[in-house]
């Protein structure tokens, strides 16, 4: 199984600051045939359903604010949240869909100072 | 608009089974994979398995192969998951989710399954 490691496990930032979340995979998620990275990011606010944010490592889902930016390729990925808002308080998970079983990272809890 | 509507909360006794449903509107499930994901209290997301409703083919995470059974009814556009031999550590929220080209791009609201005698 592909292991996904997220860091930090939690982070606290002030409104308006920028935060970088890390996601590392135990093997490459880049499929050479289509040059796509099979990596997604999800936001889960307290008591809510996970909301898809990013797919193919860098593409925002419809309606996701442009302060959320996914980057990286291969085994190392990041989610950058610029100008953090109070409403961004949530757990953030990355997930690989390169091979079965699909696997999630353990999540990063974003707290607002 | 695509929506996934899950059945209501379940309370099951140890050793029994429960069957959860996930009705999809706004998209034909024949053109998707339907996945199930759980989240134990205070924990992260865990993928259980997926079904291809067009042909019934299933793939399970190893630890759920004897726990979960995935089915789908294309006539009602609904996916199902049966959990058998319930134990206390099956207590969790169970989400259904849909994928079309890879990512889980639509999710149900989740259903709480509580196992207690």
Coordinates of C-alpha atoms in Angstrom, one line a residue:
Chain A
X1 CA 0.0 0.0 0.0
X2 CA 1.1 3.6 -0.6
X3 CA 1.8 5.4 2.6
X4 CA 0.9 9.1 2.8
X5 CA 2.6 11.3 5.4
X6 CA 1.3 14.7 6.2
X7 CA 3.0 17.4 8.2
X8 CA 2.6 19.2 10.4
X9 CA -0.1 17.4 12.4
X10 CA -1.4 20.8 13.5
X11 CA -0.6 24.4 12.9
X12 CA -2.0 27.7 14.2
X13 CA -1.9 30.8 12.1
X14 CA -3.4 34.3 12.3
X15 CA -6.0 35.6 9.9
X16 CA -4.2 37.0 6.8
X17 CA -1.2 34.8 7.1
X18 CA 0.0 32.2 4.7
X19 CA 0.4 28.5 5.7
X20 CA 2.0 25.6 3.9
X21 CA 0.8 22.0 4.4
X22 CA 3.0 19.1 3.3
X23 CA 2.0 15.7 1.9
X24 CA 4.6 13.0 1.0
X25 CA 4.0 9.7 -0.7
X26 CA 6.0 6.5 -0.3
X27 CA 6.0 6.1 -4.0
X28 CA 5.6 8.4 -7.0
X29 CA 2.0 9.4 -7.9
X30 CA 3.0 10.6 -11.4
X31 CA 1.6 8.5 -14.2
X32 CA 4.0 9.0 -17.1
X33 CA 1.3 8.1 -19.8
X34 CA -0.7 11.3 -19.1
X35 CA 1.7 13.3 -16.9
X36 CA -0.8 13.6 -14.1
X37 CA -0.2 13.3 -10.4
X38 CA -2.9 11.2 -8.7
X39 CA -3.2 13.3 -5.6
X40 CA -6.1 15.2 -4.1
X41 CA -6.7 17.5 -1.1
X42 CA -9.8 17.6 1.0
X43 CA -11.0 20.1 3.6
X44 CA -13.1 18.8 6.5
X45 CA -14.6 21.5 8.8
X46 CA -15.8 20.4 12.3
X47 CA -18.8 18.2 12.1
X48 CA -19.0 18.3 8.3
X49 CA -18.4 16.1 5.2
X50 CA -15.0 16.3 3.5
X51 CA -15.0 18.8 0.7
X52 CA -12.8 18.3 -2.3
X53 CA -10.4 21.2 -2.8
X54 CA -7.7 20.1 -5.3
X55 CA -7.4 17.2 -7.8
X56 CA -4.5 16.1 -10.0
X57 CA -2.3 17.8 -7.4
X58 CA -2.8 21.3 -8.8
X59 CA -6.4 21.8 -10.0
X60 CA -9.0 23.5 -7.9
X61 CA -12.5 22.1 -7.8
X62 CA -15.3 24.4 -8.9
X63 CA -16.0 27.1 -6.3
X64 CA -12.7 26.7 -4.4
X65 CA -11.2 30.1 -3.6
X66 CA -7.9 30.9 -5.4
X67 CA -6.2 31.3 -2.0
X68 CA -5.9 27.5 -2.0
X69 CA -3.1 26.4 -4.2
X70 CA -1.8 22.8 -4.8
X71 CA 1.7 22.2 -6.0
X72 CA 4.2 19.4 -6.3
X73 CA 4.8 16.2 -8.3
X74 CA 6.0 12.7 -7.8
X75 CA 6.2 12.1 -4.1
X76 CA 6.2 15.6 -2.6
X77 CA 3.2 17.8 -2.6
X78 CA 2.0 21.0 -0.8
X79 CA -1.2 22.9 -0.2
X80 CA -0.7 26.6 0.3
X81 CA -3.4 28.6 1.9
X82 CA -2.8 32.3 1.3
X83 CA -4.4 35.0 3.4
X84 CA -6.0 32.5 5.8
X85 CA -9.5 33.3 6.8
X86 CA -11.3 32.3 10.0
X87 CA -13.6 30.0 7.9
X88 CA -10.5 28.0 6.9
X89 CA -10.5 26.3 10.4
X90 CA -10.6 22.7 9.4
X91 CA -8.7 19.4 9.0
X92 CA -6.9 19.0 5.7
X93 CA -6.3 15.6 4.1
X94 CA -4.4 14.5 1.1
X95 CA -5.2 11.3 -0.7
X96 CA -3.6 9.2 -3.4
X97 CA -5.8 7.6 -6.1
X98 CA -2.9 6.3 -8.1
X99 CA -3.5 2.7 -7.0
X100 CA -5.8 0.7 -4.9
X101 CA -6.2 0.7 -2.0
X102 CA -6.8 4.5 -2.0
X103 CA -5.0 5.9 1.0
X104 CA -5.3 9.2 3.0
X105 CA -2.8 11.0 5.0
X106 CA -3.5 11.4 8.7
X107 CA -4.4 15.0 8.2
X108 CA -3.3 18.5 9.3
X109 CA -5.4 20.5 11.7
X110 CA -5.5 24.2 10.9
X111 CA -6.2 26.4 13.9
X112 CA -6.7 30.1 13.9
X113 CA -4.8 32.1 16.5
Chain B
X1 CA -26.6 19.3 -9.4
X2 CA -25.0 16.1 -8.2
X3 CA -26.2 15.0 -4.8
X4 CA -25.4 11.9 -2.7
X5 CA -28.1 11.2 0.0
X6 CA -27.3 8.7 2.6
X7 CA -29.7 6.8 4.9
X8 CA -30.1 7.6 8.5
X9 CA -28.1 6.8 11.6
X10 CA -27.9 3.2 12.7
X11 CA -27.6 1.5 16.0
X12 CA -26.5 -2.1 15.8
X13 CA -25.8 -4.7 18.4
X14 CA -22.5 -6.6 18.4
X15 CA -22.6 -9.5 16.0
X16 CA -25.3 -8.2 13.8
X17 CA -25.3 -6.5 10.4
X18 CA -26.4 -3.1 9.0
X19 CA -26.9 -2.0 5.5
X20 CA -26.3 1.6 4.5
X21 CA -27.6 3.2 1.3
X22 CA -26.4 6.1 -0.8
X23 CA -28.8 7.4 -3.4
X24 CA -27.3 9.5 -6.2
X25 CA -29.2 12.2 -8.0
X26 CA -28.0 14.3 -10.9
X27 CA -25.7 11.7 -12.4
X28 CA -25.9 8.1 -13.6
X29 CA -23.9 5.9 -11.3
X30 CA -23.2 3.5 -14.3
X31 CA -20.6 6.1 -15.3
X32 CA -18.9 6.3 -11.9
X33 CA -17.2 4.3 -9.2
X34 CA -18.9 4.5 -5.9
X35 CA -16.6 4.4 -2.8
X36 CA -17.1 4.1 0.9
X37 CA -14.9 5.8 3.5
X38 CA -15.1 5.7 7.2
X39 CA -14.0 8.0 10.0
X40 CA -13.8 6.7 13.6
X41 CA -14.5 9.2 16.4
X42 CA -11.7 11.8 16.4
X43 CA -9.7 10.0 13.7
X44 CA -8.9 10.4 10.1
X45 CA -10.4 9.1 6.9
X46 CA -10.1 5.5 5.9
X47 CA -11.0 4.0 2.5
X48 CA -13.1 0.9 2.6
X49 CA -13.7 -0.1 -1.0
X50 CA -15.4 0.8 -4.2
X51 CA -17.8 -0.7 -6.6
X52 CA -18.2 -0.3 -10.4
X53 CA -22.1 -0.1 -10.6
X54 CA -22.0 -0.9 -14.4
X55 CA -20.7 -4.4 -13.8
X56 CA -20.7 -5.0 -10.0
X57 CA -16.9 -5.3 -9.8
X58 CA -15.6 -4.5 -6.3
X59 CA -12.2 -3.7 -4.7
X60 CA -11.8 -3.7 -1.0
X61 CA -9.1 -2.5 1.4
X62 CA -7.6 -5.7 2.9
X63 CA -8.9 -5.0 6.4
X64 CA -12.5 -4.7 5.2
X65 CA -12.7 -7.7 2.9
X66 CA -14.6 -9.8 5.5
X67 CA -16.4 -6.8 7.0
X68 CA -18.0 -4.8 4.1
X69 CA -20.0 -5.9 1.1
X70 CA -20.6 -3.3 -1.6
X71 CA -23.5 -3.5 -4.0
X72 CA -25.3 -1.2 -6.3
X73 CA -28.7 -0.9 -8.0
X74 CA -28.5 1.0 -11.2
X75 CA -32.3 1.1 -11.6
X76 CA -32.6 3.2 -8.5
X77 CA -29.1 4.9 -8.9
X78 CA -28.2 3.7 -5.4
X79 CA -25.1 2.2 -3.8
X80 CA -25.2 0.1 -0.7
X81 CA -22.7 -1.2 1.9
X82 CA -23.5 -3.9 4.3
X83 CA -21.3 -4.2 7.4
X84 CA -21.4 -7.6 9.1
X85 CA -20.4 -9.1 12.4
X86 CA -20.5 -5.6 14.0
X87 CA -18.0 -4.9 16.8
X88 CA -17.5 -1.8 18.9
X89 CA -14.6 -0.6 16.8
X90 CA -17.0 -0.4 13.8
X91 CA -18.5 2.6 15.5
X92 CA -17.8 5.4 13.0
X93 CA -19.2 7.8 10.5
X94 CA -19.5 6.1 7.0
X95 CA -19.4 8.3 3.9
X96 CA -20.2 7.3 0.4
X97 CA -18.3 9.2 -2.4
X98 CA -18.3 9.2 -6.1
X99 CA -15.4 9.3 -8.5
X100 CA -15.5 9.7 -12.3
X101 CA -11.9 10.1 -13.5
X102 CA -10.0 9.5 -10.3
X103 CA -10.6 11.9 -7.4
X104 CA -13.5 11.5 -5.0
X105 CA -15.4 14.5 -6.3
X106 CA -18.8 14.2 -4.6
X107 CA -19.5 13.0 -1.1
X108 CA -22.6 12.0 0.9
X109 CA -23.4 13.7 4.2
X110 CA -22.2 10.7 6.1
X111 CA -24.1 8.3 8.5
X112 CA -23.2 7.5 12.0
X113 CA -23.1 3.8 12.9
X114 CA -23.0 3.0 16.6
X115 CA -22.4 -0.5 17.8
X116 CA -23.6 -1.1 21.3
X117 CA -25.4 -3.8 23.2

